[in-house]
PDB file of C-alpha atoms in Angstrom:
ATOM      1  CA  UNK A   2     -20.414 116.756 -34.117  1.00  0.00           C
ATOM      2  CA  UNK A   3     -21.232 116.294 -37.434  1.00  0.00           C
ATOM      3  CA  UNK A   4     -21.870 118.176 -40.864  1.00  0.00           C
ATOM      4  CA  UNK A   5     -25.476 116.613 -41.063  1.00  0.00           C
ATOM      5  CA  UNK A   6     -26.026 118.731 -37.780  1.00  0.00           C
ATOM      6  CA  UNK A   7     -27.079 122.407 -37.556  1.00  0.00           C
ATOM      7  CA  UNK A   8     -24.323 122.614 -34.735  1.00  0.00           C
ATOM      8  CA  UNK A   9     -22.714 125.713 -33.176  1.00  0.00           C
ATOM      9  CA  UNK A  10     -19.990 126.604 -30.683  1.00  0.00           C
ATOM     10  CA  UNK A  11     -22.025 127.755 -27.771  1.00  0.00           C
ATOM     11  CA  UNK A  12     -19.482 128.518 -25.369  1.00  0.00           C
ATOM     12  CA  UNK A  13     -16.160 129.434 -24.684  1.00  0.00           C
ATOM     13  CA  UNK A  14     -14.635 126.038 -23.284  1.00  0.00           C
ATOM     14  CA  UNK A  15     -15.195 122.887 -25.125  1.00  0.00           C
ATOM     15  CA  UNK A  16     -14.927 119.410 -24.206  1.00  0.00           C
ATOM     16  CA  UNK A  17     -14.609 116.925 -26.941  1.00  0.00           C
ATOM     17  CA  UNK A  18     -15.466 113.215 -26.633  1.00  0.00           C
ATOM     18  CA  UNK A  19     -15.943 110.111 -28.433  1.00  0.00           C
ATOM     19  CA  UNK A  20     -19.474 109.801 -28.162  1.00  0.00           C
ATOM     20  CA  UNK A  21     -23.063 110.275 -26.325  1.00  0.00           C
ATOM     21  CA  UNK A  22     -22.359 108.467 -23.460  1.00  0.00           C
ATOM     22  CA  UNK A  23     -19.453 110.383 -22.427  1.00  0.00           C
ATOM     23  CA  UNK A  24     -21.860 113.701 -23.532  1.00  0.00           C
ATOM     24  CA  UNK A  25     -24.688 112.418 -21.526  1.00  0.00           C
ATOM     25  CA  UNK A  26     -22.196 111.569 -18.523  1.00  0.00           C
ATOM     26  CA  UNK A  27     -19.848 114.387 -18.269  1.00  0.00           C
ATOM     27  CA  UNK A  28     -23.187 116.814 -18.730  1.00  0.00           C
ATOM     28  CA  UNK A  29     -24.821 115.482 -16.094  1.00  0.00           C
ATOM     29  CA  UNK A  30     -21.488 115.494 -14.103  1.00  0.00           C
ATOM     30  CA  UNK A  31     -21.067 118.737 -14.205  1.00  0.00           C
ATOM     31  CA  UNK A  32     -24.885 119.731 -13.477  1.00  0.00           C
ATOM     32  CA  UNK A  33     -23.414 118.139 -10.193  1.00  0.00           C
ATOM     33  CA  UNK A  34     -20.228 120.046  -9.904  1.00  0.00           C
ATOM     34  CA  UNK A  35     -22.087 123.481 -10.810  1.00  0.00           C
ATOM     35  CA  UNK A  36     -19.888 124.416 -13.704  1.00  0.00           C
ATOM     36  CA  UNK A  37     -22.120 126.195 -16.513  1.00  0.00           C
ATOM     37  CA  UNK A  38     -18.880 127.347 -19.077  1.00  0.00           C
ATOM     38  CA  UNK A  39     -18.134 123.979 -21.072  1.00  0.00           C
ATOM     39  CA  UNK A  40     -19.488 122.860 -23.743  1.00  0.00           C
ATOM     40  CA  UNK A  41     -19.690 118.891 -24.252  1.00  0.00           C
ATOM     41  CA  UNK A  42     -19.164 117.635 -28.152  1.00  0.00           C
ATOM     42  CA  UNK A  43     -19.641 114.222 -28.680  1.00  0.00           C
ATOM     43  CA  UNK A  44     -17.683 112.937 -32.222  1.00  0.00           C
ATOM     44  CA  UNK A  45     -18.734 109.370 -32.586  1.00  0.00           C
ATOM     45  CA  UNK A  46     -15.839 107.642 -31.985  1.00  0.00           C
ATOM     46  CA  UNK A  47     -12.311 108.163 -31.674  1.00  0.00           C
ATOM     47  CA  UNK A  48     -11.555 108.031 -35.593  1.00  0.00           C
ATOM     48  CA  UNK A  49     -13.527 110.965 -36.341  1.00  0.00           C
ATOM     49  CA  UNK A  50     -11.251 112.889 -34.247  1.00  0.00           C
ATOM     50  CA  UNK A  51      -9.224 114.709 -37.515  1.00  0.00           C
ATOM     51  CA  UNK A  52     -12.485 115.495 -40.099  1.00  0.00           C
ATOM     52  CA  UNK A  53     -14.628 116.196 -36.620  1.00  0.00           C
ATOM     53  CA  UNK A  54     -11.725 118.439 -35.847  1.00  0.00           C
ATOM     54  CA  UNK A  55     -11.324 120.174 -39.175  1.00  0.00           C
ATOM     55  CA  UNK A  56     -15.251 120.845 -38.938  1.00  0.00           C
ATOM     56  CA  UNK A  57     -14.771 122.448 -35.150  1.00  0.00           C
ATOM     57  CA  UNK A  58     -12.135 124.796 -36.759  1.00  0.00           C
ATOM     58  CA  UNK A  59     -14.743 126.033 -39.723  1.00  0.00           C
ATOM     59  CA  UNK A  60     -17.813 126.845 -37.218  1.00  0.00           C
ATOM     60  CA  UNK A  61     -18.403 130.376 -36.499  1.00  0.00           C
ATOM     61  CA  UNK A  62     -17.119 131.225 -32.885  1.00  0.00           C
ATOM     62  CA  UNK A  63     -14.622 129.313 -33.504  1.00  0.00           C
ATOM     63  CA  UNK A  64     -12.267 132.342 -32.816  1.00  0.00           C
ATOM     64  CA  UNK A  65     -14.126 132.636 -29.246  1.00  0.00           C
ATOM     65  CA  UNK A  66     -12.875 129.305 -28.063  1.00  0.00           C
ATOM     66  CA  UNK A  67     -10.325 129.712 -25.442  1.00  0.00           C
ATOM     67  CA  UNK A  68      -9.703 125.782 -24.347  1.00  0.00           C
ATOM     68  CA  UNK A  69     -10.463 122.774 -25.464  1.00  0.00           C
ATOM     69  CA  UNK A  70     -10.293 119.281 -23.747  1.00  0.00           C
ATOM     70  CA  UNK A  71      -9.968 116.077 -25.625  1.00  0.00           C
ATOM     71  CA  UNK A  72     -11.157 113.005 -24.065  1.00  0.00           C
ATOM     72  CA  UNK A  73     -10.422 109.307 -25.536  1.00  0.00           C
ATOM     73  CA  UNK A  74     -10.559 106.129 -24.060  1.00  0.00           C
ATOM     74  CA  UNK A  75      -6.797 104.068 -24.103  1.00  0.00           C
ATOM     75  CA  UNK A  76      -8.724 101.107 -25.321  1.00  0.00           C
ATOM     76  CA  UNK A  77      -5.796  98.723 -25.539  1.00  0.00           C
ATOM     77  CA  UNK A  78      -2.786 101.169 -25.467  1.00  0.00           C
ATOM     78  CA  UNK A  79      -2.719 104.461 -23.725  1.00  0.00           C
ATOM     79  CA  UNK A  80       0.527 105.928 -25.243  1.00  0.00           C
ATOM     80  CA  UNK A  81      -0.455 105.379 -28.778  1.00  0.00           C
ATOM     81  CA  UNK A  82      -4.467 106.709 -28.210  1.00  0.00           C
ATOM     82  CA  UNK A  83      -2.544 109.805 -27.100  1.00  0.00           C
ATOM     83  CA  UNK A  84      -0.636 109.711 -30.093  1.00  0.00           C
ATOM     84  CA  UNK A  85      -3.877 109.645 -31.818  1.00  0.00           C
ATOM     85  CA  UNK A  86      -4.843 112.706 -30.460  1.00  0.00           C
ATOM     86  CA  UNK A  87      -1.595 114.513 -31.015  1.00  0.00           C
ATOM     87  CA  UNK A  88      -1.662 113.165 -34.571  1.00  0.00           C
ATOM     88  CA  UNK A  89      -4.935 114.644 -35.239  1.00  0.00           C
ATOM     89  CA  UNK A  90      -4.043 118.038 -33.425  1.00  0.00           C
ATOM     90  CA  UNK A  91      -1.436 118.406 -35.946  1.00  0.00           C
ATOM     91  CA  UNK A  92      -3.236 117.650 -39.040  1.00  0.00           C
ATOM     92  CA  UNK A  93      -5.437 120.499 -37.960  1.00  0.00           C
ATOM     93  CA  UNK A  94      -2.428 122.837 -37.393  1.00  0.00           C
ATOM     94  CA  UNK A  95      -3.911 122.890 -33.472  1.00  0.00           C
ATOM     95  CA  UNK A  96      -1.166 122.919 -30.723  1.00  0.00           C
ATOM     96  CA  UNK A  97      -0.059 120.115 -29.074  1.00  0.00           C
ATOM     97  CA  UNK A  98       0.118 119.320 -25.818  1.00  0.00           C
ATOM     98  CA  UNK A  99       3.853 117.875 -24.266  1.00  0.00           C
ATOM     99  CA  UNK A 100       1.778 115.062 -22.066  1.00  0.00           C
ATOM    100  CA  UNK A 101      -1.377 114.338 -20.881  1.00  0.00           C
ATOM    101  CA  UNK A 102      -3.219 116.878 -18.783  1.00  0.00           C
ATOM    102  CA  UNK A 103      -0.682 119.398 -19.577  1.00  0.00           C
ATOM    103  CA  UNK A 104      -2.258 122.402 -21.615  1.00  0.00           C
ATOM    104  CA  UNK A 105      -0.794 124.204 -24.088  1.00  0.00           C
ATOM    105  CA  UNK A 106       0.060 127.856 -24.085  1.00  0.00           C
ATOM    106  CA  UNK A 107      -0.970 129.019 -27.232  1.00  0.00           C
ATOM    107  CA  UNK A 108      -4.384 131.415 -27.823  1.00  0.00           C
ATOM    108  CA  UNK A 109      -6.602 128.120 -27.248  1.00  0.00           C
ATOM    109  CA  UNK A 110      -5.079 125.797 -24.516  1.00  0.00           C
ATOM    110  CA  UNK A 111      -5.500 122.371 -25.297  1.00  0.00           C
ATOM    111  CA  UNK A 112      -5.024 119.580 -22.863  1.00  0.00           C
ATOM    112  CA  UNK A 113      -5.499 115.917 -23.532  1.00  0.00           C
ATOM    113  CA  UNK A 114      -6.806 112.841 -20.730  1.00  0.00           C
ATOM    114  CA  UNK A 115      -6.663 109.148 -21.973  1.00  0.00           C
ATOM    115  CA  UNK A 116      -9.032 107.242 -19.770  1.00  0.00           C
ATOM    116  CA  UNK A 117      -8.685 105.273 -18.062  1.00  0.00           C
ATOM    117  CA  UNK A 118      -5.414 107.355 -17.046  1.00  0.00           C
ATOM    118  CA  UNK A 119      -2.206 106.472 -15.828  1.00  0.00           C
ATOM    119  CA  UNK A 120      -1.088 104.752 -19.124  1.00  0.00           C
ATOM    120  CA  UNK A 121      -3.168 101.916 -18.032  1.00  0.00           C
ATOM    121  CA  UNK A 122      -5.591 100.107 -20.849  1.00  0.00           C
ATOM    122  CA  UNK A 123      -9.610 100.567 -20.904  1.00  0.00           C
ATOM    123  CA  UNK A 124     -12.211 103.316 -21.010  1.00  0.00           C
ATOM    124  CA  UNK A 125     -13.881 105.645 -18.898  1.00  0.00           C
ATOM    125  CA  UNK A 126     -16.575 102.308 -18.275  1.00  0.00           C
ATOM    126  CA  UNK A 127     -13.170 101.344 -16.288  1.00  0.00           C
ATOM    127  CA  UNK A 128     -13.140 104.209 -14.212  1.00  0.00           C
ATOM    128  CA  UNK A 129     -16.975 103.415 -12.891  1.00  0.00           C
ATOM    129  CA  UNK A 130     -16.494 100.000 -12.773  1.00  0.00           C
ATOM    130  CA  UNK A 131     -13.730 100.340 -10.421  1.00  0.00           C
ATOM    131  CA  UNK A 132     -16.243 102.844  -8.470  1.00  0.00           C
ATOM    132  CA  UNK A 133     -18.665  99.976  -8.155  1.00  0.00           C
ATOM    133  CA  UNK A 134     -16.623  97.254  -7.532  1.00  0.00           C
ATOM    134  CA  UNK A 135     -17.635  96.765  -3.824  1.00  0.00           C
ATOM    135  CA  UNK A 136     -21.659  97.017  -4.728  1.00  0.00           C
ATOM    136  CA  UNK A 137     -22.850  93.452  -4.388  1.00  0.00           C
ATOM    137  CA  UNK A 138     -24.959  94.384  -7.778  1.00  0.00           C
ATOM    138  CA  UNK A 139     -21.703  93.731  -9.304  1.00  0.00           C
ATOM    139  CA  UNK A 140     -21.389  90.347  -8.673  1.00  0.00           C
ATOM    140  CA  UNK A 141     -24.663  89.874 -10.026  1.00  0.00           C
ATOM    141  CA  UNK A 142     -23.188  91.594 -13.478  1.00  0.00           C
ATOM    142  CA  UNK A 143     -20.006  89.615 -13.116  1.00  0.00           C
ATOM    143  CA  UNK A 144     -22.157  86.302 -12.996  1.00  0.00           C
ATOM    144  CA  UNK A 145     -24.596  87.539 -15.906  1.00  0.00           C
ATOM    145  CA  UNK A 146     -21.338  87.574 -17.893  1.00  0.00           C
ATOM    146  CA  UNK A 147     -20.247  84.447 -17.042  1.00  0.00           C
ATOM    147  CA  UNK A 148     -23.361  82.950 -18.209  1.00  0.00           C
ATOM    148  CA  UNK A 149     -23.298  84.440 -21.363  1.00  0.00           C
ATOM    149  CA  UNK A 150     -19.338  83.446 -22.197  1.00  0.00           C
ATOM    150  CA  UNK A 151     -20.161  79.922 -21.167  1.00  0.00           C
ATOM    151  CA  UNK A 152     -23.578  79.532 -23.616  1.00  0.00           C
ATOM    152  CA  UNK A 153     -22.334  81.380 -25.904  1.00  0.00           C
ATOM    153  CA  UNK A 154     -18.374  81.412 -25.756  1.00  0.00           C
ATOM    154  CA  UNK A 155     -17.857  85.047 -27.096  1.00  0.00           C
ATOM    155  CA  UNK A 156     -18.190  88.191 -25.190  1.00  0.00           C
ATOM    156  CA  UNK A 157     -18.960  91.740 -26.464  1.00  0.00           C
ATOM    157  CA  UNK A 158     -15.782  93.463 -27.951  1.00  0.00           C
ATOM    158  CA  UNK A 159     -16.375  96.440 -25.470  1.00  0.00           C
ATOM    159  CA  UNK A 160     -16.854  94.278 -22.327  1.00  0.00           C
ATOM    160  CA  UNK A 161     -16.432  97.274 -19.928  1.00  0.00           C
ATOM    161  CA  UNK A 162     -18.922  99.561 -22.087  1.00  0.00           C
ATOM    162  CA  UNK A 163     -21.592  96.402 -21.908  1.00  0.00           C
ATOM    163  CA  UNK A 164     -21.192  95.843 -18.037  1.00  0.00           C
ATOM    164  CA  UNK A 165     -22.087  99.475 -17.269  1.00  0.00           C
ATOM    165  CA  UNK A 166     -25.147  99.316 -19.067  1.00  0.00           C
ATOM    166  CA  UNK A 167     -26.126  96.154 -17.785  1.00  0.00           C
ATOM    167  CA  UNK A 168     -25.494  97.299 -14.094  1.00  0.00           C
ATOM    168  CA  UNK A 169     -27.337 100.452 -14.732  1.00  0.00           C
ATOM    169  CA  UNK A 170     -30.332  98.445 -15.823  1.00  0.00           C
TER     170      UNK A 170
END
């Protein structure tokens, strides 16, 4: 989401997350599942979270919205990236949820899911990581990285993000 957009609420359940690789994931996830109801709303990182929120509550339809599900990676620390979330929530006089994956009550349930879930650090690159860890392609990835910390002695910040897309090419 974003104000330079022409964007509208197109349907009555709304997924927000960070940004279009989560949107072009969880889209084509649920072309699999068969569910046609949510919408997907990328923000462009976790820090938009409040203005992208305060935006959200101005669109017309608004109103219409009857959940919404917030999505962030833990990153380093689950507990306070659900903070985060709550925080914004609040700014935006939005309920807030007791715990992850527990929805509020109020005329738009909210729930919240830190990924990689279970309070545990990472991302939802953890998540299919994890998934591929027995594909021999992996150690291929694994190696690639190796290489690159030995050359050049520095990795990429978001290591799990960057061995996704190298596995997937």
């Amino acid at each position: 989401m974003n104000e330079k957009k022409e964007f509208k609420i197109e349907k009555t359940k709304l997924l927000i997350v960070e940004g279009e690789d989560e949107r072009r994931f969880f889209n084509r996830w649920f072309i699999e599942l068969n569910i046609e109801d949510l919408q997907v709303l990328p923000i462009g990182g976790k820090t938009k979270l409040p203005s992208e929120l305060k935006i959200l509550k101005k669109l017309p339809n608004f109103s219409t919205v009857q959940s919404i599900g917030i999505l962030s990676d833990a990153d380093d620390d689950a507990a306070a990236a659900f903070q985060s979330v709550c925080s914004a929530l609040e700014n935006n006089n939005l309920d807030i949820p007791q715990k992850e994956i527990t929805k509020t009550t109020g005329n738009q349930s909210i729930a919240v899911l830190i990924f990689p879930g279970n309070g545990l650090p990472g991302s939802l690159e953890n998540i299919f990581l994890d998934s591929e860890k027995n594909n021999p392609v992996m150690d291929c990835v694994d190696n690639y990285f190796e290489c690159i910390k030995e050359k050049q002695r520095a990795l990429p910040h978001a290591i799990g993000k960057a061995k996704v897309h190298t596995f997937l090419a």
